[in-house]
Amino acid sequence: MTQTAGRFRFDLTATDGKARTGAISTPRGTIRTPAFMPVGTAATVKGMLPESVAATGADILLGNTYHLMLRPTAERIDRLGGLHRFMNWDKPILTDSGGFQVMSLAALRKLTEEGVTFKSHIDGSRHHLSPERSMEIQRLLGSDIVMCFDECPALPATDAEVAKSMRLSMRWAQRSRDAFGDRPGHALFGIQQGGVTQELRAESAEALCAIGFDGYAVGGLAVGEGQEAMFGVLDYAPDMLPQDKPRYLMGVGKPDDIVGAVKRGIDMMDCVLPSRSGRTGQAFTRHGVVNIKNARHQDDPRPLDEACGCPACRGYSRAYLHHVFRAGEMISGMLLTWHNLHYYQELMQGMRDAIAAGRFAAFEADFHAQRAEGDIPPL
Ligand SMILES: [Zn+2]
């Protein structure tokens, strides 16, 4: 092994406007950027075998600390060889810190300077999360990219509330950095907060850069502020973060959110949308969203998208996909999830190629023009 093998590294290979393409190297493999990370909440991307997720083109998955600490617990996963072994996924894994989901899912939360105590939404049992405990859990899971423990205020919030929460998160970022220690091959990302206020975003970025991280997330967006407000923040927030480190937009999003974020300098994203929508009968295509439950598909022998190479489009008609959805068959969610993840990964590959070729603006124009055409007319 050379001295640099096994290190975490980010190399930008091309930029086009603010859009960037490159690669994150980890001991578990390379992550091509801009990257979309499917979400494997409970140590599975629902309805997909890990090798199928990899076949869609995903280089990395996201796991949720909050869910895994409650069930089956980080200690149990550690005893069973870590999260990669446990879920049979040997490529990189990013885990969130648990902070956001404690705030959105857990009951009876008590927030102090030290951390958060809460009751599990599963069985009401009492738990505690702090920067130190979150770092310990993510280490037990064996996560390749670890996120700082942070706090995100519930919306609507005043500027004063957003500022207070952001400053607490910055103190927790320092504690996360101290607790993470030196772990070659593993990365720790800081999370910028500050809501939709430019001054607070700048203060947060300055605090994070002073601590120093392997990558930086733009947090506190995609929480109901709307696309216009989110793009408003993304017009300046990524520029406040170091050029030579990956930038991760958490919890985003719909295909047009993703294209707009990449245009503004984002390198990584995650979202439950392609898998969740697959289970509720919604397919993302070049021409927009197709609701497979709609009766217009019941006699249609054509695939969801004739240009798509996924198993759902190669082997099955809209009529079949409509039927299995209506019949409540498991294969419905499996096929639509596979198609959606394939569509998302093709979108990312298209953007990576366009940025490398210096034609991102043309790619974006085509993307919007195809959506404007709408779904193919019914037979
Ligand atoms: Zn397809």
mmCIF file of C-alpha atoms and ligand atoms in Angstrom:
data_model
loop_
_atom_site.group_PDB
_atom_site.id
_atom_site.type_symbol
_atom_site.label_atom_id
_atom_site.label_comp_id
_atom_site.label_asym_id
_atom_site.label_seq_id
_atom_site.Cartn_x
_atom_site.Cartn_y
_atom_site.Cartn_z
ATOM 1 C CA MET A 1 0.000 0.000 0.000
ATOM 2 C CA THR A 2 1.319 3.427 -0.884
ATOM 3 C CA GLN A 3 1.305 6.149 1.694
ATOM 4 C CA THR A 4 -1.660 7.938 0.103
ATOM 5 C CA ALA A 5 -3.780 4.808 -0.421
ATOM 6 C CA GLY A 6 -6.576 4.691 2.116
ATOM 7 C CA ARG A 7 -6.822 8.442 2.398
ATOM 8 C CA PHE A 8 -9.900 10.572 1.904
ATOM 9 C CA ARG A 9 -9.329 12.984 -0.955
ATOM 10 C CA PHE A 10 -11.335 15.285 -3.240
ATOM 11 C CA ASP A 11 -10.147 16.170 -6.736
ATOM 12 C CA LEU A 12 -11.983 18.626 -8.947
ATOM 13 C CA THR A 13 -11.489 17.762 -12.601
ATOM 14 C CA ALA A 14 -13.605 20.431 -14.347
ATOM 15 C CA THR A 15 -15.804 23.423 -13.670
ATOM 16 C CA ASP A 16 -18.388 25.095 -15.902
ATOM 17 C CA GLY A 17 -19.713 28.331 -14.450
ATOM 18 C CA LYS A 18 -20.191 27.440 -10.784
ATOM 19 C CA ALA A 19 -20.946 23.773 -11.596
ATOM 20 C CA ARG A 20 -18.163 21.335 -10.667
ATOM 21 C CA THR A 21 -17.276 17.738 -11.445
ATOM 22 C CA GLY A 22 -14.649 15.573 -9.833
ATOM 23 C CA ALA A 23 -14.135 12.586 -7.569
ATOM 24 C CA ILE A 24 -13.959 11.820 -3.872
ATOM 25 C CA SER A 25 -11.509 9.003 -3.174
ATOM 26 C CA THR A 26 -12.048 6.788 -0.138
ATOM 27 C CA PRO A 27 -10.604 3.402 0.879
ATOM 28 C CA ARG A 28 -13.989 1.873 -0.054
ATOM 29 C CA GLY A 29 -14.108 3.351 -3.514
ATOM 30 C CA THR A 30 -14.469 6.476 -5.592
ATOM 31 C CA ILE A 31 -17.503 8.748 -5.497
ATOM 32 C CA ARG A 32 -18.021 10.578 -8.789
ATOM 33 C CA THR A 33 -19.320 14.106 -8.251
ATOM 34 C CA PRO A 34 -21.808 15.640 -8.502
ATOM 35 C CA ALA A 35 -23.179 12.588 -6.687
ATOM 36 C CA PHE A 36 -26.675 11.544 -5.697
ATOM 37 C CA MET A 37 -26.867 9.342 -2.591
ATOM 38 C CA PRO A 38 -29.881 7.009 -2.251
ATOM 39 C CA VAL A 39 -31.175 6.812 1.314
ATOM 40 C CA GLY A 40 -30.933 3.520 3.196
ATOM 41 C CA THR A 41 -32.714 4.598 6.360
ATOM 42 C CA ALA A 42 -32.956 1.278 8.194
ATOM 43 C CA ALA A 43 -29.872 -0.352 6.612
ATOM 44 C CA THR A 44 -31.727 -0.941 3.352
ATOM 45 C CA VAL A 45 -32.822 1.093 0.353
ATOM 46 C CA LYS A 46 -36.404 -0.102 0.567
ATOM 47 C CA GLY A 47 -37.258 -2.709 -2.072
ATOM 48 C CA MET A 48 -33.749 -2.851 -3.580
ATOM 49 C CA LEU A 49 -30.915 -5.346 -3.242
ATOM 50 C CA PRO A 50 -27.590 -3.562 -2.616
ATOM 51 C CA GLU A 51 -26.193 -4.893 -5.910
ATOM 52 C CA SER A 52 -29.233 -3.425 -7.684
ATOM 53 C CA VAL A 53 -28.602 -0.042 -6.068
ATOM 54 C CA ALA A 54 -24.991 -0.253 -7.274
ATOM 55 C CA ALA A 55 -26.210 -1.247 -10.760
ATOM 56 C CA THR A 56 -28.162 2.031 -11.009
ATOM 57 C CA GLY A 57 -24.815 3.816 -10.719
ATOM 58 C CA ALA A 58 -24.815 4.835 -7.053
ATOM 59 C CA ASP A 59 -21.300 5.180 -5.604
ATOM 60 C CA ILE A 60 -22.426 5.888 -2.029
ATOM 61 C CA LEU A 61 -25.455 5.387 0.245
ATOM 62 C CA LEU A 62 -26.771 7.391 3.158
ATOM 63 C CA GLY A 63 -27.643 5.744 6.480
ATOM 64 C CA ASN A 64 -29.627 7.360 9.301
ATOM 65 C CA THR A 65 -28.014 7.473 12.737
ATOM 66 C CA TYR A 66 -31.293 8.171 14.522
ATOM 67 C CA HIS A 67 -33.052 5.087 13.122
ATOM 68 C CA LEU A 68 -30.071 2.741 13.468
ATOM 69 C CA MET A 69 -29.240 3.785 17.060
ATOM 70 C CA LEU A 70 -32.791 2.875 18.096
ATOM 71 C CA ARG A 71 -33.062 -0.302 16.038
ATOM 72 C CA PRO A 72 -31.043 -2.533 15.850
ATOM 73 C CA THR A 73 -28.601 -0.240 17.800
ATOM 74 C CA ALA A 74 -25.097 0.852 16.793
ATOM 75 C CA GLU A 75 -23.519 -1.518 19.321
ATOM 76 C CA ARG A 76 -25.251 -4.543 17.747
ATOM 77 C CA ILE A 77 -24.229 -3.476 14.228
ATOM 78 C CA ASP A 78 -20.648 -3.058 15.476
ATOM 79 C CA ARG A 79 -20.660 -6.570 16.985
ATOM 80 C CA LEU A 80 -21.901 -7.911 13.629
ATOM 81 C CA GLY A 81 -19.007 -6.348 11.750
ATOM 82 C CA GLY A 82 -20.220 -2.814 10.998
ATOM 83 C CA LEU A 83 -22.904 -1.368 8.747
ATOM 84 C CA HIS A 84 -21.225 -2.279 5.432
ATOM 85 C CA ARG A 85 -21.032 -5.964 6.380
ATOM 86 C CA PHE A 86 -24.452 -5.925 8.075
ATOM 87 C CA MET A 87 -26.301 -4.618 4.992
ATOM 88 C CA ASN A 88 -23.969 -6.193 2.385
ATOM 89 C CA TRP A 89 -22.872 -2.878 0.809
ATOM 90 C CA ASP A 90 -19.112 -2.519 0.434
ATOM 91 C CA LYS A 91 -19.008 0.934 -1.165
ATOM 92 C CA PRO A 92 -18.852 4.178 0.847
ATOM 93 C CA ILE A 93 -21.581 5.087 3.339
ATOM 94 C CA LEU A 94 -22.364 8.552 4.675
ATOM 95 C CA THR A 95 -24.303 8.744 7.930
ATOM 96 C CA ASP A 96 -26.193 11.773 9.161
ATOM 97 C CA SER A 97 -25.680 12.827 12.777
ATOM 98 C CA GLY A 98 -29.151 12.023 14.083
ATOM 99 C CA GLY A 99 -29.731 15.686 14.960
ATOM 100 C CA PHE A 100 -32.263 16.518 12.289
ATOM 101 C CA GLN A 101 -34.345 13.389 12.818
ATOM 102 C CA VAL A 102 -34.368 13.735 16.595
ATOM 103 C CA MET A 103 -35.884 17.167 16.045
ATOM 104 C CA SER A 104 -38.423 15.927 13.510
ATOM 105 C CA LEU A 105 -39.361 12.409 14.731
ATOM 106 C CA ALA A 106 -38.625 11.837 18.414
ATOM 107 C CA ALA A 107 -41.032 12.640 21.230
ATOM 108 C CA LEU A 108 -40.425 14.682 24.410
ATOM 109 C CA ARG A 109 -37.157 16.266 23.301
ATOM 110 C CA LYS A 110 -35.147 18.206 25.866
ATOM 111 C CA LEU A 111 -32.430 20.371 24.333
ATOM 112 C CA THR A 112 -29.530 21.686 26.424
ATOM 113 C CA GLU A 113 -26.029 22.970 25.683
ATOM 114 C CA GLU A 114 -24.788 19.436 26.312
ATOM 115 C CA GLY A 115 -27.106 17.629 23.873
ATOM 116 C CA VAL A 116 -30.626 16.247 23.435
ATOM 117 C CA THR A 117 -32.562 13.691 25.463
ATOM 118 C CA PHE A 118 -35.631 12.217 23.823
ATOM 119 C CA LYS A 119 -38.057 9.332 23.685
ATOM 120 C CA SER A 120 -37.957 6.862 20.796
ATOM 121 C CA HIS A 121 -40.842 7.127 18.325
ATOM 122 C CA ILE A 122 -40.773 3.305 18.165
ATOM 123 C CA ASP A 123 -41.182 2.214 21.790
ATOM 124 C CA GLY A 124 -40.974 5.332 23.965
ATOM 125 C CA SER A 125 -37.581 4.331 25.431
ATOM 126 C CA ARG A 126 -35.306 7.192 26.597
ATOM 127 C CA HIS A 127 -32.139 8.089 24.671
ATOM 128 C CA HIS A 128 -29.474 10.750 24.555
ATOM 129 C CA LEU A 129 -27.564 12.312 21.686
ATOM 130 C CA SER A 130 -24.696 14.767 21.929
ATOM 131 C CA PRO A 131 -21.798 15.590 19.636
ATOM 132 C CA GLU A 132 -19.690 12.992 21.460
ATOM 133 C CA ARG A 133 -22.360 10.267 21.373
ATOM 134 C CA SER A 134 -23.156 10.944 17.704
ATOM 135 C CA MET A 135 -19.450 10.575 16.793
ATOM 136 C CA GLU A 136 -19.324 7.319 18.797
ATOM 137 C CA ILE A 137 -22.413 5.898 17.050
ATOM 138 C CA GLN A 138 -21.144 6.828 13.579
ATOM 139 C CA ARG A 139 -17.770 5.218 14.428
ATOM 140 C CA LEU A 140 -19.520 2.011 15.588
ATOM 141 C CA LEU A 141 -21.498 1.951 12.332
ATOM 142 C CA GLY A 142 -18.235 2.264 10.404
ATOM 143 C CA SER A 143 -19.425 5.248 8.376
ATOM 144 C CA ASP A 144 -16.976 6.570 5.760
ATOM 145 C CA ILE A 145 -18.328 10.126 5.832
ATOM 146 C CA VAL A 146 -19.447 11.270 9.269
ATOM 147 C CA MET A 147 -21.620 14.339 9.788
ATOM 148 C CA CYS A 148 -21.262 16.806 12.665
ATOM 149 C CA PHE A 149 -24.021 16.777 15.247
ATOM 150 C CA ASP A 150 -26.099 19.888 14.728
ATOM 151 C CA GLU A 151 -29.408 21.445 15.575
ATOM 152 C CA CYS A 152 -31.934 22.835 13.144
ATOM 153 C CA PRO A 153 -34.713 25.098 14.447
ATOM 154 C CA ALA A 154 -38.329 24.261 13.607
ATOM 155 C CA LEU A 155 -39.853 26.621 11.050
ATOM 156 C CA PRO A 156 -41.136 29.272 11.175
ATOM 157 C CA ALA A 157 -38.306 30.742 13.267
ATOM 158 C CA THR A 158 -37.210 34.326 13.921
ATOM 159 C CA ASP A 159 -33.739 35.531 12.929
ATOM 160 C CA ALA A 160 -32.821 35.541 16.622
ATOM 161 C CA GLU A 161 -33.893 31.903 16.995
ATOM 162 C CA VAL A 162 -32.004 30.882 13.840
ATOM 163 C CA ALA A 163 -28.876 32.716 15.069
ATOM 164 C CA LYS A 164 -29.036 31.126 18.527
ATOM 165 C CA SER A 165 -29.478 27.662 17.036
ATOM 166 C CA MET A 166 -26.688 28.186 14.486
ATOM 167 C CA ARG A 167 -24.229 29.310 17.210
ATOM 168 C CA LEU A 168 -25.081 26.230 19.304
ATOM 169 C CA SER A 169 -24.452 24.079 16.209
ATOM 170 C CA MET A 170 -21.060 25.756 15.724
ATOM 171 C CA ARG A 171 -20.068 24.937 19.334
ATOM 172 C CA TRP A 172 -21.244 21.375 18.679
ATOM 173 C CA ALA A 173 -19.205 21.343 15.446
ATOM 174 C CA GLN A 174 -16.038 21.980 17.499
ATOM 175 C CA ARG A 175 -17.030 19.238 19.968
ATOM 176 C CA SER A 176 -17.740 16.881 17.035
ATOM 177 C CA ARG A 177 -14.290 17.639 15.554
ATOM 178 C CA ASP A 178 -12.608 16.994 18.953
ATOM 179 C CA ALA A 179 -14.532 13.747 19.527
ATOM 180 C CA PHE A 180 -13.971 12.468 15.961
ATOM 181 C CA GLY A 181 -10.202 12.615 16.427
ATOM 182 C CA ASP A 182 -7.799 11.397 13.783
ATOM 183 C CA ARG A 183 -9.256 8.562 11.684
ATOM 184 C CA PRO A 184 -7.365 8.094 8.403
ATOM 185 C CA GLY A 185 -9.642 7.087 5.534
ATOM 186 C CA HIS A 186 -12.704 8.508 7.260
ATOM 187 C CA ALA A 187 -14.019 12.014 6.753
ATOM 188 C CA LEU A 188 -15.872 14.453 8.981
ATOM 189 C CA PHE A 189 -18.112 17.081 7.375
ATOM 190 C CA GLY A 190 -19.191 20.334 9.028
ATOM 191 C CA ILE A 191 -22.705 21.665 8.478
ATOM 192 C CA GLN A 192 -23.410 25.297 7.666
ATOM 193 C CA GLN A 193 -26.581 26.686 9.243
ATOM 194 C CA GLY A 194 -28.106 30.156 9.341
ATOM 195 C CA GLY A 195 -31.472 29.718 7.632
ATOM 196 C CA VAL A 196 -32.096 32.091 4.729
ATOM 197 C CA THR A 197 -30.054 34.965 6.218
ATOM 198 C CA GLN A 198 -26.804 35.727 4.367
ATOM 199 C CA GLU A 199 -25.017 37.245 7.403
ATOM 200 C CA LEU A 200 -25.761 34.157 9.519
ATOM 201 C CA ARG A 201 -24.657 31.826 6.706
ATOM 202 C CA ALA A 202 -21.370 33.790 6.494
ATOM 203 C CA GLU A 203 -20.839 33.635 10.263
ATOM 204 C CA SER A 204 -21.477 29.882 10.217
ATOM 205 C CA ALA A 205 -19.108 29.265 7.276
ATOM 206 C CA GLU A 206 -16.378 31.267 9.004
ATOM 207 C CA ALA A 207 -16.770 29.260 12.230
ATOM 208 C CA LEU A 208 -16.626 25.939 10.356
ATOM 209 C CA CYS A 209 -13.586 26.914 8.265
ATOM 210 C CA ALA A 210 -11.760 27.980 11.439
ATOM 211 C CA ILE A 211 -12.289 24.456 12.831
ATOM 212 C CA GLY A 212 -11.461 22.733 9.525
ATOM 213 C CA PHE A 213 -13.362 19.826 7.985
ATOM 214 C CA ASP A 214 -12.933 17.306 5.144
ATOM 215 C CA GLY A 215 -16.124 18.567 3.510
ATOM 216 C CA TYR A 216 -18.924 21.022 4.159
ATOM 217 C CA ALA A 217 -22.687 20.623 4.047
ATOM 218 C CA VAL A 218 -25.266 23.292 3.454
ATOM 219 C CA GLY A 219 -27.830 22.396 6.131
ATOM 220 C CA GLY A 220 -31.189 23.760 7.143
ATOM 221 C CA LEU A 221 -32.612 23.869 3.609
ATOM 222 C CA ALA A 222 -35.296 21.698 1.974
ATOM 223 C CA VAL A 223 -37.322 22.070 5.161
ATOM 224 C CA GLY A 224 -40.328 23.762 3.579
ATOM 225 C CA GLU A 225 -38.870 27.117 2.506
ATOM 226 C CA GLY A 226 -39.633 26.486 -1.181
ATOM 227 C CA GLN A 227 -37.368 26.223 -4.223
ATOM 228 C CA GLU A 228 -37.033 29.971 -4.818
ATOM 229 C CA ALA A 229 -35.826 30.630 -1.262
ATOM 230 C CA MET A 230 -33.528 27.600 -1.399
ATOM 231 C CA PHE A 231 -31.943 28.714 -4.671
ATOM 232 C CA GLY A 232 -31.661 32.216 -3.166
ATOM 233 C CA VAL A 233 -29.436 30.790 -0.409
ATOM 234 C CA LEU A 234 -27.547 28.560 -2.855
ATOM 235 C CA ASP A 235 -26.714 31.642 -4.938
ATOM 236 C CA TYR A 236 -24.229 32.622 -2.196
ATOM 237 C CA ALA A 237 -23.846 29.869 0.446
ATOM 238 C CA PRO A 238 -21.586 27.429 -1.482
ATOM 239 C CA ASP A 239 -19.238 30.321 -2.380
ATOM 240 C CA MET A 240 -18.602 30.823 1.361
ATOM 241 C CA LEU A 241 -17.206 27.283 1.640
ATOM 242 C CA PRO A 242 -13.708 26.141 0.580
ATOM 243 C CA GLN A 243 -13.321 25.529 -3.180
ATOM 244 C CA ASP A 244 -11.168 22.447 -2.678
ATOM 245 C CA LYS A 245 -13.563 20.488 -0.432
ATOM 246 C CA PRO A 246 -16.807 18.678 -1.314
ATOM 247 C CA ARG A 247 -20.050 20.570 -0.720
ATOM 248 C CA TYR A 248 -23.098 18.587 0.283
ATOM 249 C CA LEU A 249 -26.696 19.817 0.117
ATOM 250 C CA MET A 250 -28.657 17.738 2.623
ATOM 251 C CA GLY A 251 -32.084 16.289 1.836
ATOM 252 C CA VAL A 252 -32.445 17.506 -1.782
ATOM 253 C CA GLY A 253 -34.477 16.826 -3.764
ATOM 254 C CA LYS A 254 -36.683 16.785 -6.853
ATOM 255 C CA PRO A 255 -34.865 16.507 -10.203
ATOM 256 C CA ASP A 256 -35.163 20.248 -10.932
ATOM 257 C CA ASP A 257 -33.873 21.057 -7.414
ATOM 258 C CA ILE A 258 -30.858 18.848 -8.116
ATOM 259 C CA VAL A 259 -30.033 20.457 -11.458
ATOM 260 C CA GLY A 260 -30.384 23.930 -9.901
ATOM 261 C CA ALA A 261 -28.157 22.969 -6.960
ATOM 262 C CA VAL A 262 -25.406 21.547 -9.185
ATOM 263 C CA LYS A 263 -25.557 24.710 -11.271
ATOM 264 C CA ARG A 264 -24.832 26.647 -8.052
ATOM 265 C CA GLY A 265 -21.779 24.615 -7.043
ATOM 266 C CA ILE A 266 -23.124 21.642 -5.032
ATOM 267 C CA ASP A 267 -21.232 18.311 -5.263
ATOM 268 C CA MET A 268 -23.364 15.866 -3.251
ATOM 269 C CA MET A 269 -27.046 15.386 -2.461
ATOM 270 C CA ASP A 270 -29.355 12.821 -0.884
ATOM 271 C CA CYS A 271 -33.105 12.375 -0.868
ATOM 272 C CA VAL A 272 -35.747 9.746 -0.089
ATOM 273 C CA LEU A 273 -37.854 10.982 -3.013
ATOM 274 C CA PRO A 274 -36.905 8.438 -5.731
ATOM 275 C CA SER A 275 -37.433 5.456 -3.421
ATOM 276 C CA ARG A 276 -40.450 6.816 -1.524
ATOM 277 C CA SER A 277 -42.174 7.922 -4.748
ATOM 278 C CA GLY A 278 -41.489 4.511 -6.262
ATOM 279 C CA ARG A 279 -43.554 2.956 -3.491
ATOM 280 C CA THR A 280 -46.435 5.380 -4.009
ATOM 281 C CA GLY A 281 -46.696 4.842 -7.770
ATOM 282 C CA GLN A 282 -44.805 7.900 -8.995
ATOM 283 C CA ALA A 283 -42.096 7.609 -11.639
ATOM 284 C CA PHE A 284 -39.618 10.355 -12.533
ATOM 285 C CA THR A 285 -38.882 10.552 -16.245
ATOM 286 C CA ARG A 286 -37.234 12.983 -18.652
ATOM 287 C CA HIS A 287 -40.743 14.301 -19.321
ATOM 288 C CA GLY A 288 -41.689 14.845 -15.680
ATOM 289 C CA VAL A 289 -43.615 12.741 -13.163
ATOM 290 C CA VAL A 290 -45.793 9.835 -14.315
ATOM 291 C CA ASN A 291 -48.522 8.635 -11.935
ATOM 292 C CA ILE A 292 -48.724 4.946 -12.774
ATOM 293 C CA LYS A 293 -51.993 4.521 -10.830
ATOM 294 C CA ASN A 294 -53.755 6.705 -13.447
ATOM 295 C CA ALA A 295 -56.256 4.694 -15.549
ATOM 296 C CA ARG A 296 -54.781 6.106 -18.781
ATOM 297 C CA HIS A 297 -51.972 3.525 -18.445
ATOM 298 C CA GLN A 298 -54.124 0.380 -18.086
ATOM 299 C CA ASP A 299 -53.982 -0.656 -21.763
ATOM 300 C CA ASP A 300 -50.646 0.982 -22.642
ATOM 301 C CA PRO A 301 -48.041 -1.551 -23.897
ATOM 302 C CA ARG A 302 -45.255 1.092 -23.948
ATOM 303 C CA PRO A 303 -42.604 1.380 -21.249
ATOM 304 C CA LEU A 304 -42.442 4.304 -18.813
ATOM 305 C CA ASP A 305 -39.679 5.839 -20.904
ATOM 306 C CA GLU A 306 -38.517 4.323 -24.187
ATOM 307 C CA ALA A 307 -35.059 5.861 -23.743
ATOM 308 C CA CYS A 308 -34.528 4.368 -20.249
ATOM 309 C CA GLY A 309 -32.350 1.254 -19.919
ATOM 310 C CA CYS A 310 -33.560 0.191 -16.463
ATOM 311 C CA PRO A 311 -35.156 -3.257 -15.881
ATOM 312 C CA ALA A 312 -38.610 -1.696 -15.341
ATOM 313 C CA CYS A 313 -38.492 -0.016 -18.757
ATOM 314 C CA ARG A 314 -36.748 -2.858 -20.611
ATOM 315 C CA GLY A 315 -39.079 -5.599 -19.439
ATOM 316 C CA TYR A 316 -42.446 -4.173 -18.461
ATOM 317 C CA SER A 317 -45.261 -2.117 -19.956
ATOM 318 C CA ARG A 318 -47.092 0.779 -18.354
ATOM 319 C CA ALA A 319 -50.137 -1.518 -18.331
ATOM 320 C CA TYR A 320 -48.259 -4.085 -16.195
ATOM 321 C CA LEU A 321 -46.825 -1.451 -13.851
ATOM 322 C CA HIS A 322 -50.340 -0.003 -13.466
ATOM 323 C CA HIS A 323 -51.767 -3.462 -12.738
ATOM 324 C CA VAL A 324 -49.224 -4.470 -10.081
ATOM 325 C CA PHE A 325 -49.569 -1.091 -8.379
ATOM 326 C CA ARG A 326 -53.371 -1.420 -8.259
ATOM 327 C CA ALA A 327 -53.058 -5.021 -7.040
ATOM 328 C CA GLY A 328 -50.692 -3.965 -4.239
ATOM 329 C CA GLU A 329 -47.972 -6.347 -5.451
ATOM 330 C CA MET A 330 -44.472 -5.902 -3.957
ATOM 331 C CA ILE A 331 -42.889 -5.827 -7.401
ATOM 332 C CA SER A 332 -44.620 -2.515 -8.065
ATOM 333 C CA GLY A 333 -42.519 -0.612 -5.546
ATOM 334 C CA MET A 334 -39.422 -2.590 -6.516
ATOM 335 C CA LEU A 335 -39.658 -1.777 -10.245
ATOM 336 C CA LEU A 336 -40.618 1.883 -9.823
ATOM 337 C CA THR A 337 -37.891 2.435 -7.199
ATOM 338 C CA TRP A 338 -35.342 0.845 -9.538
ATOM 339 C CA HIS A 339 -36.500 3.068 -12.400
ATOM 340 C CA ASN A 340 -36.429 6.211 -10.239
ATOM 341 C CA LEU A 341 -32.942 5.531 -8.869
ATOM 342 C CA HIS A 342 -31.739 4.751 -12.410
ATOM 343 C CA TYR A 343 -33.254 8.022 -13.653
ATOM 344 C CA TYR A 344 -31.563 10.015 -10.859
ATOM 345 C CA GLN A 345 -28.176 8.416 -11.518
ATOM 346 C CA GLU A 346 -28.479 9.014 -15.273
ATOM 347 C CA LEU A 347 -29.297 12.630 -14.510
ATOM 348 C CA MET A 348 -26.103 12.889 -12.426
ATOM 349 C CA GLN A 349 -24.018 11.209 -15.132
ATOM 350 C CA GLY A 350 -25.487 13.577 -17.714
ATOM 351 C CA MET A 351 -24.499 16.556 -15.576
ATOM 352 C CA ARG A 352 -21.004 15.194 -14.922
ATOM 353 C CA ASP A 353 -20.463 14.714 -18.662
ATOM 354 C CA ALA A 354 -21.913 18.144 -19.494
ATOM 355 C CA ILE A 355 -19.705 19.928 -16.946
ATOM 356 C CA ALA A 356 -16.619 18.074 -18.195
ATOM 357 C CA ALA A 357 -17.471 19.103 -21.766
ATOM 358 C CA GLY A 358 -18.236 22.725 -20.814
ATOM 359 C CA ARG A 359 -21.862 22.458 -21.956
ATOM 360 C CA PHE A 360 -23.815 22.555 -18.699
ATOM 361 C CA ALA A 361 -26.021 25.470 -19.856
ATOM 362 C CA ALA A 362 -27.140 23.454 -22.909
ATOM 363 C CA PHE A 363 -27.768 20.422 -20.698
ATOM 364 C CA GLU A 364 -29.926 22.502 -18.367
ATOM 365 C CA ALA A 365 -31.895 23.971 -21.297
ATOM 366 C CA ASP A 366 -32.557 20.454 -22.695
ATOM 367 C CA PHE A 367 -33.578 19.216 -19.240
ATOM 368 C CA HIS A 368 -36.231 21.927 -18.916
ATOM 369 C CA ALA A 369 -37.378 21.641 -22.554
ATOM 370 C CA GLN A 370 -38.001 17.877 -22.225
ATOM 371 C CA ARG A 371 -40.005 18.404 -19.040
ATOM 372 C CA ALA A 372 -42.040 21.135 -20.722
ATOM 373 C CA GLU A 373 -43.064 18.635 -23.433
ATOM 374 C CA GLY A 374 -44.818 16.561 -20.757
ATOM 375 C CA ASP A 375 -45.452 12.823 -20.642
ATOM 376 C CA ILE A 376 -46.135 10.953 -23.903
ATOM 377 C CA PRO A 377 -49.798 11.267 -25.018
ATOM 378 C CA PRO A 378 -52.091 8.356 -24.101
ATOM 379 C CA LEU A 379 -52.639 5.762 -26.837
HETATM 380 ZN ZN ZN B 1 -36.682 3.051 -16.495
#
